[in-house]
C-alpha cells in the first residue's frame, strides 16, 4: 500500500511528486473546475456582446457573481487608496522599490502612496526628493543608532534631521537611487521605517522620562515597545482605514500628549481610599492603565476616558484588539471620515468596547474615573533642564532643539555626550527636544555647558521654551507657510524678553492636518495663503493639554506672517496687564469671550 498521503476524492498520484501535471491529474482538475462552475450561476458576454452561460466562451468575468468586497466594503465604493491596497498589499512593494532605485526614478501617485508604507515619502514639489520617517519606539534611541543616522543624513540626505511631534526622526533629501541602500542601512542599525507613514499605526510613544522619573507610577517603555514589535509581526495591523496613534503615559512629570492619540494608556493608581466609595470593588489596589479613545485635535477633539481599567500586562492585547476592530469597521470610502473618532461617533463607545471584548480571552474591567487617584499635573516645559532621577546620584538633561532641526554634526555631538557622560542613551520628546539621562552629579553641569556651546538651550524659558513647528513648506507640499523659519524668528525674539510670566506653549502648523497641534497651544498658528499670495496665519488662543486640556479658539484670521511677532508681543503685554494674580495664560484667555479678546488686541 502506498505511503503517499491520500486526500479524499483526489487520485493518489496527485501528491506523489512535484513537477508538471500528468494527463490523469489534468483530467481530474478539469473535471473538478467544471463541477465548481456547474454548481453556481454564470452569466457572461461573448465576443458578439450576447449573454452566455458558458464560461469558456465568455470574454469577461461572471456578471452573476456576488460583488467582491474589501473589509466588508464593496469594491465599487472604495476610495482609490483602498482599491490600491486591495489590488496589492503595499507591504509587498520591494520589487517596485528596486525598480525605482535601479532607474533612479521618482514614483507616480500610486507608488508614492505605496512607498509610504515603508516610511518613504516623495515630497515634491516642496523638495524633489524622498523623506524617510523612522520608528523610534518609546522615543528611546542609542548613541550608536544616532551616529548611524547622522552618517546616513550626511552621506545620502541633506545633512540634517528633524525631531517630530511623535518623538521620532525624519531624514530628508534622499534620491531614488539610494532607496534600497537607505532602507538596508536602517535595518542594520536595529531600526525600521516600516509602517511609519500612511494608513498605519505610527510611532508608538511613551513618556520620555520613563524609567527614571521620580514621580512616575510605571515605566511604560516595555509596553510601548511590546506593541511596536507586535505590530511589526502582524501584517493585518497594516493598511488601516487611516493613520492610528497610540501613546503610553507614565503618570509622571512630562507630558506625552496622550489625549491627542487614537488610544491613550494613562498610568494611574488605585488605592483602598479611592475605592472606598464603591459598594464592591472590581479590582485590588495597584497601578493600572486608564484607556482613552478617539483623540484627533486637528478635528477639534481629545481622546475621552472609556471607563476601562486594564492591568499593564493586558495593555498590548487590548490595543491590538481595538486596532483590529477599527481595521474591520472603519470607513474605507471617505478618507475625511476614516479616523477612529468617526467610528466611535457612528457606533458609540459602548458598542466599540463590546466588539473589542469579542477579540479578547479575558474580561474588560470597568471602573469609574473617580475611583482612581487623580493624575498629577505635568510640569510645563519639564522636558527642559536638569532634573533629578529616581536613581540616586544621577540626573537627566533636557535639551531644547529649536523647532526640532538637528544637523548631522550636532546629532553626532549629542550622541558623544550621551556616551561619555551618560549610558549611551537618548530620549526624544513629542516637544521636538532631546533628553540625555543617567548623568552623574559629577558630570551633569559639564554636559550642560557642552550642550550650550553647541547652540542649544537647556533651561526652561517661560516664553521661548515651548515653541514647536511642523515641517513647513520647505519640506511639505501641504504647508502654506515656512513654519519652522517663522517659529525660529519668534523664538529668538521672545528669548530676549524678560521672563515674568508662567510658561507658554506656542505651536506653528502649516495646514489643517495640524501635525504641530495648533489647537493645543496657549498660542496656536495655522498657516494660510493670503489673497495676495503672501504667507499668513490664523491665530488661536487658550488651547492646552493634560491638566489644561482644551481646544483653542480662533481669534484672528489671515494675519500676515511678518505681523506675527508684534502681535505675539501685544498678546503677552495685554495678558500681563489684565491677568489676575497667579492667573495662567490659559486661565486668562478662557475667562474672556472671543469678542473681548479681539477688542483687547485689535
Coordinates of C-alpha atoms in Angstrom, one line a residue:
X1 CA 0.0 0.0 0.0
X2 CA 1.4 3.4 -0.9
X3 CA 2.6 5.7 1.9
X4 CA 1.7 8.8 -0.1
X5 CA -0.9 10.9 1.7
X6 CA -4.3 10.3 0.1
X7 CA -6.7 13.3 0.3
X8 CA -10.4 12.3 -0.1
X9 CA -11.5 12.4 -3.7
X10 CA -8.0 13.1 -5.0
X11 CA -6.1 10.5 -7.0
X12 CA -3.2 9.1 -5.0
X13 CA -0.7 10.2 -7.7
X14 CA -1.8 13.8 -7.3
X15 CA 0.6 14.4 -4.4
X16 CA 3.2 11.8 -5.2
X17 CA 5.7 14.1 -6.9
X18 CA 6.5 17.7 -7.9
X19 CA 6.7 18.8 -11.5
X20 CA 4.3 19.1 -14.5
X21 CA 0.8 17.7 -14.1
X22 CA 0.3 14.2 -15.5
X23 CA -2.6 13.6 -18.0
X24 CA -4.5 11.9 -15.2
X25 CA -4.1 15.0 -12.9
X26 CA -5.1 17.4 -15.7
X27 CA -8.2 15.4 -16.4
X28 CA -9.1 15.4 -12.7
X29 CA -8.6 19.2 -12.3
X30 CA -10.6 19.9 -15.5
X31 CA -13.5 17.9 -14.1
X32 CA -13.2 19.5 -10.7
X33 CA -13.3 23.0 -12.1
X34 CA -16.2 22.1 -14.4
X35 CA -18.1 20.9 -11.3
X36 CA -17.4 24.1 -9.5
X37 CA -18.7 26.2 -12.4
X38 CA -21.8 23.9 -12.8
X39 CA -22.7 24.4 -9.1
X40 CA -23.0 28.2 -9.4
X41 CA -24.8 30.5 -11.8
X42 CA -22.8 32.0 -14.6
X43 CA -23.7 34.9 -16.9
X44 CA -21.2 36.5 -19.2
X45 CA -20.9 38.0 -22.6
X46 CA -19.3 36.6 -25.7
X47 CA -17.4 38.4 -28.4
X48 CA -20.7 39.4 -30.1
X49 CA -22.0 41.0 -26.9
X50 CA -24.5 38.2 -26.4
X51 CA -25.3 36.7 -23.0
X52 CA -23.8 33.3 -22.4
X53 CA -23.9 30.7 -19.7
X54 CA -20.6 29.1 -20.9
X55 CA -17.6 30.5 -19.0
X56 CA -15.3 29.1 -21.8
X57 CA -16.8 31.4 -24.4
X58 CA -17.2 34.5 -22.2
X59 CA -14.9 37.5 -22.8
X60 CA -15.2 38.6 -19.2
X61 CA -16.0 37.5 -15.7
X62 CA -19.2 36.2 -14.1
X63 CA -21.8 39.0 -14.1
X64 CA -23.9 37.0 -11.7
X65 CA -21.2 36.6 -9.1
X66 CA -21.6 38.5 -5.8
X67 CA -19.7 41.8 -5.8
X68 CA -16.3 41.4 -4.3
X69 CA -15.6 43.4 -1.2
X70 CA -12.6 44.6 0.9
X71 CA -13.1 44.6 4.7
X72 CA -16.8 44.4 4.1
X73 CA -16.9 47.4 1.7
X74 CA -17.9 46.7 -2.0
X75 CA -15.0 47.3 -4.3
X76 CA -17.0 49.9 -6.2
X77 CA -17.4 52.0 -3.1
X78 CA -13.7 52.0 -2.1
X79 CA -11.7 55.2 -2.4
X80 CA -8.7 54.9 -4.7
X81 CA -6.2 54.3 -1.8
X82 CA -8.3 51.4 -0.5
X83 CA -8.5 50.0 -4.1
X84 CA -4.7 50.1 -4.3
X85 CA -4.5 48.2 -1.1
X86 CA -6.9 45.6 -2.4
X87 CA -5.0 45.2 -5.7
X88 CA -1.7 44.6 -3.9
X89 CA -0.7 44.9 -0.3
X90 CA 1.6 47.9 -0.1
X91 CA 3.9 46.0 2.2
X92 CA 4.8 43.9 -0.9
X93 CA 6.4 46.8 -2.7
X94 CA 10.0 45.6 -2.6
X95 CA 10.2 44.9 -6.3
X96 CA 8.8 48.3 -7.1
X97 CA 11.3 49.9 -4.8
X98 CA 14.1 48.0 -6.5
X99 CA 13.0 49.2 -10.0
X100 CA 12.7 52.8 -8.9
X101 CA 16.2 52.6 -7.3
X102 CA 17.7 50.9 -10.4
X103 CA 16.2 53.5 -12.7
X104 CA 16.8 56.4 -10.3
X105 CA 13.1 57.3 -10.9
X106 CA 10.6 59.2 -8.8
X107 CA 7.2 57.5 -8.2
X108 CA 3.8 58.1 -9.7
X109 CA 0.9 58.8 -7.3
X110 CA 0.1 55.1 -6.7
X111 CA 3.7 54.2 -5.9
X112 CA 4.1 57.4 -3.9
X113 CA 1.3 56.0 -1.7
X114 CA 2.7 52.5 -1.6
X115 CA 6.2 53.7 -0.6
X116 CA 4.8 55.5 2.5
X117 CA 4.1 52.0 4.0
X118 CA 7.9 51.7 4.1
X119 CA 8.4 55.2 5.6
X120 CA 9.4 56.8 2.3
X121 CA 7.7 60.0 1.3
X122 CA 8.2 61.6 -2.1
X123 CA 7.7 65.2 -1.0
X124 CA 7.6 67.1 -4.3
X125 CA 7.0 69.9 -5.2
X126 CA 8.4 71.1 -1.8
X127 CA 11.5 69.0 -2.3
X128 CA 12.2 66.9 -5.4
X129 CA 13.4 64.0 -3.2
X130 CA 12.4 61.5 -0.6
X131 CA 12.0 61.9 3.2
X132 CA 12.5 58.9 5.4
X133 CA 10.4 58.7 8.6
X134 CA 11.7 56.3 11.3
X135 CA 10.0 54.4 14.0
X136 CA 11.6 55.1 17.4
X137 CA 9.5 53.0 19.8
X138 CA 9.0 54.5 23.3
X139 CA 11.0 57.5 22.0
X140 CA 14.3 55.9 23.0
X141 CA 17.4 55.6 20.9
X142 CA 21.0 54.7 21.5
X143 CA 24.2 56.7 20.8
X144 CA 25.3 54.1 18.2
X145 CA 22.0 54.4 16.3
X146 CA 22.2 58.2 16.5
X147 CA 25.7 58.1 15.0
X148 CA 24.5 55.8 12.2
X149 CA 21.5 58.1 11.4
X150 CA 23.8 61.1 11.4
X151 CA 26.1 59.4 8.9
X152 CA 23.1 58.4 6.7
X153 CA 21.8 62.0 6.7
X154 CA 25.3 63.3 5.8
X155 CA 26.1 60.7 3.1
X156 CA 22.8 60.4 1.3
X157 CA 20.5 63.1 2.6
X158 CA 20.6 66.8 3.2
X159 CA 22.9 66.6 6.2
X160 CA 20.2 67.2 8.8
X161 CA 17.3 65.5 10.7
X162 CA 14.0 66.6 12.2
X163 CA 12.6 65.5 15.5
X164 CA 8.9 65.1 15.1
X165 CA 5.9 65.7 17.3
X166 CA 5.7 61.9 17.7
X167 CA 9.1 61.6 19.3
X168 CA 10.8 60.1 16.2
X169 CA 13.1 61.3 13.5
X170 CA 12.9 62.2 9.8
X171 CA 15.8 62.4 7.4
X172 CA 15.3 64.4 4.1
X173 CA 16.6 64.8 0.6
X174 CA 17.3 61.2 -0.5
X175 CA 17.4 60.4 -4.2
X176 CA 15.6 57.4 -5.7
X177 CA 18.8 55.6 -6.5
X178 CA 19.6 55.4 -2.8
X179 CA 16.3 54.0 -1.5
X180 CA 17.4 50.4 -1.1
X181 CA 20.7 51.3 0.5
X182 CA 19.0 53.7 2.9
X183 CA 16.4 51.0 4.0
X184 CA 19.0 48.3 4.5
X185 CA 21.3 50.7 6.4
X186 CA 18.4 51.5 8.8
X187 CA 17.8 47.8 9.4
X188 CA 21.5 47.3 10.1
X189 CA 21.1 49.9 12.9
X190 CA 18.4 47.9 14.5
X191 CA 15.7 50.4 13.4
X192 CA 12.9 50.3 10.9
X193 CA 10.7 52.7 9.0
X194 CA 8.0 50.0 8.2
X195 CA 4.6 51.4 8.6
X196 CA 5.9 54.9 9.7
X197 CA 3.6 56.6 7.2
X198 CA 0.2 56.5 5.6
X199 CA -2.7 54.3 6.9
X200 CA -0.7 52.6 9.6
X201 CA 0.0 52.7 13.3
X202 CA 2.5 55.5 13.7
X203 CA 5.4 55.6 16.1
X204 CA 4.3 54.3 19.5
X205 CA 5.2 57.0 22.0
X206 CA 6.0 56.8 25.7
X207 CA 6.7 59.4 28.4
X208 CA 10.3 60.4 27.5
X209 CA 11.5 60.2 31.2
X210 CA 10.1 56.6 31.7
X211 CA 12.4 54.6 33.9
X212 CA 14.0 57.5 35.7
X213 CA 11.2 59.9 36.6
X214 CA 10.9 60.1 40.4
X215 CA 7.2 60.9 40.0
X216 CA 6.2 58.1 37.6
X217 CA 3.8 55.4 38.5
X218 CA 5.1 52.9 36.0
X219 CA 8.0 52.6 33.5
X220 CA 5.9 52.3 30.3
X221 CA 8.7 51.6 27.8
X222 CA 8.1 47.8 27.9
X223 CA 4.5 48.2 26.8
X224 CA 5.2 50.8 24.1
X225 CA 8.0 48.6 22.7
X226 CA 5.9 45.5 23.1
X227 CA 3.1 47.0 20.9
X228 CA 5.7 48.2 18.4
X229 CA 7.2 44.7 18.0
X230 CA 3.7 43.1 17.9
X231 CA 2.7 45.4 15.0
X232 CA 5.9 44.6 13.1
X233 CA 5.0 40.9 13.1
X234 CA 1.3 41.2 12.2
X235 CA 0.5 42.1 8.6
X236 CA -3.2 42.6 9.3
X237 CA -2.3 45.6 11.5
X238 CA -1.1 47.5 8.5
X239 CA -3.3 49.1 5.9
X240 CA -5.9 50.5 8.3
X241 CA -8.7 52.8 7.1
X242 CA -6.5 55.8 8.2
X243 CA -3.5 56.5 10.4
X244 CA -3.6 55.5 14.0
X245 CA -1.7 56.8 17.0
X246 CA -1.0 55.2 20.4
X247 CA 0.7 56.7 23.5
X248 CA 1.7 55.4 26.9
X249 CA 1.7 57.9 29.8
X250 CA 3.7 57.0 32.9
X251 CA 1.7 59.4 35.1
X252 CA 4.9 61.4 35.8
X253 CA 6.1 64.9 35.2
X254 CA 6.5 65.2 31.4
X255 CA 3.5 65.2 29.0
X256 CA 3.5 62.7 26.1
X257 CA 0.2 64.4 24.8
X258 CA -1.6 61.1 25.3
X259 CA -5.1 62.7 24.8
X260 CA -4.2 63.6 21.2
X261 CA -3.9 59.9 20.3
X262 CA -6.4 57.4 19.0
X263 CA -5.6 55.3 22.0
X264 CA -4.0 56.7 25.2
X265 CA -2.9 54.4 28.0
X266 CA -2.6 56.6 31.2
X267 CA -0.9 55.0 34.2
X268 CA -3.0 55.5 37.3
X269 CA -3.0 54.4 40.9
X270 CA -6.0 52.7 42.6
X271 CA -5.9 52.7 46.4
X272 CA -8.2 51.4 49.2
X273 CA -9.1 55.1 49.8
X274 CA -10.0 55.8 46.2
X275 CA -12.1 52.6 46.1
X276 CA -13.9 53.3 49.4
X277 CA -17.0 54.9 47.7
X278 CA -17.7 51.7 45.8
X279 CA -20.0 49.0 47.2
X280 CA -17.9 46.3 45.6
X281 CA -14.5 47.0 44.0
X282 CA -13.8 45.0 40.8
X283 CA -10.0 45.4 41.3
X284 CA -7.4 45.3 44.0
X285 CA -5.3 48.4 44.8
X286 CA -2.4 48.8 42.5
X287 CA -1.1 50.6 39.4
X288 CA -3.2 50.2 36.2
X289 CA -3.8 51.9 32.9
X290 CA -6.9 54.0 32.1
X291 CA -7.8 53.8 28.5
X292 CA -8.8 56.9 26.4
X293 CA -10.1 56.7 22.9
X294 CA -10.6 59.0 19.9
X295 CA -8.1 61.8 20.1
X296 CA -7.7 63.9 16.9
X297 CA -7.0 67.5 17.7
X298 CA -6.9 68.6 14.1
X299 CA -10.6 67.7 14.1
X300 CA -11.1 69.5 17.4
X301 CA -11.3 66.5 19.7
X302 CA -9.3 65.0 22.5
X303 CA -9.4 61.3 23.5
X304 CA -12.0 60.5 26.1
X305 CA -11.9 58.2 29.1
X306 CA -13.7 55.0 28.3
X307 CA -14.2 53.8 31.9
X308 CA -11.8 50.9 31.2
X309 CA -9.1 49.9 33.7
X310 CA -6.5 47.4 32.4
X311 CA -3.6 45.8 34.0
X312 CA -0.2 46.7 32.4
X313 CA 0.2 43.1 31.2
X314 CA -3.1 43.4 29.3
X315 CA -2.4 46.7 27.6
X316 CA -0.8 45.4 24.4
X317 CA -3.5 42.8 23.8
X318 CA -6.2 45.4 24.4
X319 CA -4.6 47.8 22.0
X320 CA -4.3 45.1 19.3
X321 CA -7.9 44.1 19.7
X322 CA -9.1 47.7 19.4
X323 CA -7.0 48.3 16.3
X324 CA -8.4 45.2 14.7
X325 CA -12.0 46.4 15.4
X326 CA -11.1 49.7 13.7
X327 CA -9.5 47.9 10.8
X328 CA -12.6 45.7 10.2
X329 CA -15.2 48.5 10.7
X330 CA -13.6 51.9 9.9
X331 CA -14.8 53.9 6.9
X332 CA -12.9 52.9 3.7
X333 CA -15.0 55.1 1.4
X334 CA -14.3 58.6 2.7
X335 CA -10.8 59.4 4.0
X336 CA -12.1 62.6 5.7
X337 CA -14.2 60.4 7.9
X338 CA -11.9 57.4 8.3
X339 CA -10.2 58.1 11.7
X340 CA -11.3 56.2 14.8
X341 CA -13.1 59.3 16.1
X342 CA -15.8 58.8 13.4
X343 CA -16.3 55.1 14.1
X344 CA -16.8 56.0 17.7
X345 CA -19.4 58.7 16.8
X346 CA -21.2 56.2 14.5
X347 CA -21.3 53.3 16.9
X348 CA -20.8 54.8 20.4
X349 CA -18.1 53.8 22.8
X350 CA -20.1 51.0 24.3
X351 CA -20.6 49.1 21.1
X352 CA -16.9 49.6 20.2
X353 CA -15.9 48.1 23.6
X354 CA -18.3 45.2 23.1
X355 CA -16.7 44.4 19.7
X356 CA -13.2 44.7 21.4
X357 CA -14.3 42.2 24.1
X358 CA -15.1 39.6 21.4
X359 CA -11.5 39.5 20.4
X360 CA -10.1 39.1 24.0
X361 CA -9.8 36.0 26.1
X362 CA -10.1 38.0 29.4
X363 CA -12.9 40.3 30.5
X364 CA -12.6 44.0 30.3
X365 CA -12.9 45.7 33.6
X366 CA -14.8 49.0 34.1
X367 CA -14.1 51.4 37.0
X368 CA -15.2 55.0 37.4
X369 CA -12.5 57.5 36.9
X370 CA -13.3 58.9 40.4
X371 CA -12.2 55.6 41.9
X372 CA -8.6 56.2 40.7
X373 CA -6.3 58.8 42.2
X374 CA -6.1 61.9 40.0
X375 CA -3.2 62.2 37.7
X376 CA -0.6 64.6 39.0
X377 CA -0.2 67.8 36.9
X378 CA 2.6 67.7 34.4
X379 CA 5.5 70.1 34.6
X380 CA 5.0 72.6 31.8
X381 CA 8.3 72.6 29.8
X382 CA 9.5 69.8 32.1
X383 CA 11.3 68.4 29.0
X384 CA 14.0 71.1 29.5
X385 CA 16.7 71.5 32.1
X386 CA 18.4 69.3 34.7
X387 CA 16.2 67.0 36.8
X388 CA 16.9 64.5 39.5
X389 CA 16.4 60.9 38.6
X390 CA 15.0 58.0 40.7
X391 CA 18.5 56.6 40.6
X392 CA 20.4 58.2 43.4
X393 CA 23.3 60.5 42.2
X394 CA 22.0 60.7 38.6
X395 CA 20.2 63.3 36.6
X396 CA 18.6 63.9 33.2
X397 CA 19.4 66.9 31.0
X398 CA 16.6 68.2 28.8
X399 CA 17.9 70.0 25.7
X400 CA 16.0 72.5 23.6
X401 CA 16.4 71.9 19.9
X402 CA 14.9 74.9 18.0
X403 CA 11.9 73.6 16.1
X404 CA 13.5 70.1 16.2
X405 CA 16.1 70.6 13.5
X406 CA 19.4 68.8 14.1
X407 CA 22.4 68.9 11.8
X408 CA 24.3 65.6 11.4
X409 CA 27.2 67.2 13.2
X410 CA 25.0 68.1 16.2
X411 CA 23.5 64.7 16.4
X412 CA 27.0 63.2 16.5
X413 CA 27.9 65.6 19.3
X414 CA 24.9 64.7 21.4
X415 CA 25.5 61.0 20.9
X416 CA 29.1 61.5 22.1
X417 CA 27.9 63.4 25.2
X418 CA 25.4 60.6 26.0
X419 CA 28.2 58.0 25.7
X420 CA 30.9 60.0 27.5
X421 CA 28.8 61.3 30.4
X422 CA 25.7 59.0 30.4
X423 CA 25.0 55.5 29.4
X424 CA 24.8 55.9 25.6
X425 CA 21.1 56.6 25.6
X426 CA 19.0 59.5 24.3
X427 CA 15.3 60.2 24.6
X428 CA 13.2 62.1 22.0
X429 CA 10.1 64.0 23.0
X430 CA 6.9 65.0 21.3
X431 CA 8.0 68.6 22.0
X432 CA 10.8 68.2 19.4
X433 CA 13.5 68.1 22.1
X434 CA 16.1 65.7 23.4
X435 CA 16.8 64.3 26.9
X436 CA 20.1 62.7 27.9
X437 CA 19.6 60.6 31.0
X438 CA 21.9 59.0 33.6
X439 CA 24.3 61.9 34.0
X440 CA 26.1 61.7 37.3
X441 CA 26.2 64.6 39.7
X442 CA 29.9 65.0 38.9
X443 CA 29.3 65.4 35.2
X444 CA 25.9 66.9 34.7
X445 CA 27.0 70.5 34.6
X446 CA 29.9 69.7 32.3
X447 CA 27.5 68.1 29.9
X448 CA 25.1 71.1 30.2
X449 CA 27.9 73.5 29.3
X450 CA 28.9 71.4 26.3
X451 CA 25.3 71.4 25.1
X452 CA 25.1 75.1 25.4
X453 CA 28.3 75.5 23.4
X454 CA 26.6 73.6 20.6
X455 CA 24.0 76.3 20.4
X456 CA 21.1 74.5 22.2
X457 CA 19.4 75.8 25.3
X458 CA 19.0 73.7 28.4
X459 CA 16.9 76.0 30.7
X460 CA 13.2 76.4 30.5
X461 CA 12.2 79.9 29.3
X462 CA 8.6 80.8 30.0
X463 CA 8.1 82.5 26.6
X464 CA 10.6 80.8 24.2
X465 CA 11.0 77.3 25.7
X466 CA 7.8 75.8 24.4
X467 CA 7.8 76.6 20.7
X468 CA 7.2 73.7 18.2
X469 CA 6.6 73.7 14.5
X470 CA 5.8 71.3 11.7
X471 CA 8.0 70.8 8.7
X472 CA 6.6 73.8 6.8
X473 CA 6.5 74.5 3.1
X474 CA 10.2 73.9 2.6
X475 CA 9.6 70.2 3.0
X476 CA 5.8 69.6 2.8
X477 CA 3.5 70.3 -0.1
X478 CA 0.5 70.8 2.2
X479 CA 2.0 73.6 4.2
X480 CA 1.0 77.2 3.3
X481 CA 4.0 78.8 5.1
X482 CA 7.6 78.4 6.2
X483 CA 6.6 77.5 9.7
X484 CA 10.0 76.5 11.1
X485 CA 11.6 79.7 9.9
X486 CA 8.8 81.8 11.4
X487 CA 8.9 79.9 14.6
X488 CA 12.7 80.3 14.9
X489 CA 12.4 84.1 14.4
X490 CA 9.7 84.3 17.1
X491 CA 11.8 82.1 19.4
X492 CA 14.8 84.4 19.2
X493 CA 12.7 87.5 19.8
X494 CA 10.9 86.0 22.8
X495 CA 14.2 84.7 24.3
X496 CA 15.3 88.3 24.6
X497 CA 12.3 89.4 26.6
X498 CA 12.2 89.1 30.4
X499 CA 10.7 86.0 31.9
X500 CA 7.9 87.4 34.1
X501 CA 5.0 85.0 33.2
X502 CA 4.1 81.3 33.6
X503 CA 5.5 79.1 30.8
X504 CA 3.7 79.1 27.4
X505 CA 3.5 76.6 24.7
X506 CA 3.4 78.1 21.1
X507 CA 2.5 75.8 18.1
X508 CA 3.1 76.6 14.4
X509 CA 1.4 74.3 11.9
X510 CA 1.3 74.6 8.2
X511 CA -2.1 73.2 7.3
X512 CA -5.4 71.9 8.7
X513 CA -3.8 68.4 9.2
X514 CA -2.3 70.0 12.3
X515 CA 0.8 68.0 12.7
X516 CA 2.0 70.5 15.3
X517 CA -1.4 70.5 17.0
X518 CA -2.0 74.3 16.9
X519 CA -5.3 73.9 18.7
X520 CA -3.5 72.6 21.8
X521 CA -1.1 75.5 22.3
X522 CA -1.5 78.5 24.6
X523 CA -0.9 80.3 21.3
X524 CA -1.5 78.5 18.0
X525 CA -0.9 79.4 14.4
X526 CA -2.1 77.6 11.4
X527 CA -0.8 78.8 8.0
X528 CA -2.8 80.1 5.2
X529 CA -2.2 81.8 1.8
X530 CA -3.4 85.4 1.8
X531 CA -5.2 86.8 -1.2
X532 CA -2.1 88.4 -2.5
X533 CA -0.1 85.2 -2.3
X534 CA 1.8 86.1 0.8
X535 CA 2.1 83.7 3.8
X536 CA -0.1 84.3 6.8
X537 CA -1.7 82.6 9.8
X538 CA -5.0 82.1 11.5
X539 CA -4.4 82.7 15.3
X540 CA -6.0 80.6 18.1
X541 CA -5.6 81.3 21.8
X542 CA -6.2 79.3 25.0
X543 CA -5.5 75.7 24.0
X544 CA -3.9 73.2 26.3
X545 CA -3.1 69.6 27.1
X546 CA -3.2 67.4 30.2
X547 CA -4.4 69.4 33.3
X548 CA -5.0 72.4 31.0
X549 CA -6.8 70.4 28.3
X550 CA -8.9 72.4 25.9
X551 CA -9.2 73.4 22.2
X552 CA -8.0 76.9 21.4
X553 CA -10.4 79.4 20.0
X554 CA -9.8 81.3 16.8
X555 CA -9.2 85.0 17.4
X556 CA -7.9 86.3 14.1
X557 CA -7.8 85.1 10.5
X558 CA -5.3 85.8 7.8
X559 CA -2.6 87.6 9.8
X560 CA 0.4 88.3 7.7
X561 CA 3.5 86.3 8.7
X562 CA 5.5 89.5 9.2
X563 CA 3.0 90.7 11.7
X564 CA 3.1 87.6 13.9
X565 CA 6.0 88.8 16.2
X566 CA 4.4 92.2 17.1
X567 CA 1.0 90.5 17.6
X568 CA 2.5 88.0 20.0
X569 CA 4.2 90.7 21.9
X570 CA 0.9 92.6 22.1
X571 CA -0.9 89.5 23.3
X572 CA 1.7 88.9 26.0
X573 CA 1.6 92.5 27.1
X574 CA -2.2 92.5 27.3
X575 CA -2.1 89.3 29.3
X576 CA 0.4 90.8 31.8
X577 CA -1.7 94.0 32.2
X578 CA -5.1 92.3 32.6
X579 CA -4.4 89.0 34.3
X580 CA -5.4 88.3 37.9
X581 CA -2.6 87.5 40.4
X582 CA -1.3 84.0 39.8
X583 CA -3.5 83.5 36.7
X584 CA -2.0 81.5 33.9
X585 CA -2.4 82.4 30.2
X586 CA -4.9 79.6 29.7
X587 CA -7.0 80.8 32.6
X588 CA -6.9 84.4 31.5
X589 CA -7.7 83.7 27.8
X590 CA -10.6 81.3 28.7
X591 CA -12.1 83.9 31.1
X592 CA -12.8 86.2 28.2
X593 CA -15.0 85.8 25.2
X594 CA -13.6 85.8 21.7
X595 CA -15.1 89.3 21.2
X596 CA -13.4 90.6 24.3
X597 CA -10.1 89.2 23.3
X598 CA -10.4 90.7 19.8
X599 CA -11.2 94.1 21.3
X600 CA -8.2 93.9 23.7
X601 CA -5.8 93.0 20.8
X602 CA -7.1 95.0 17.9

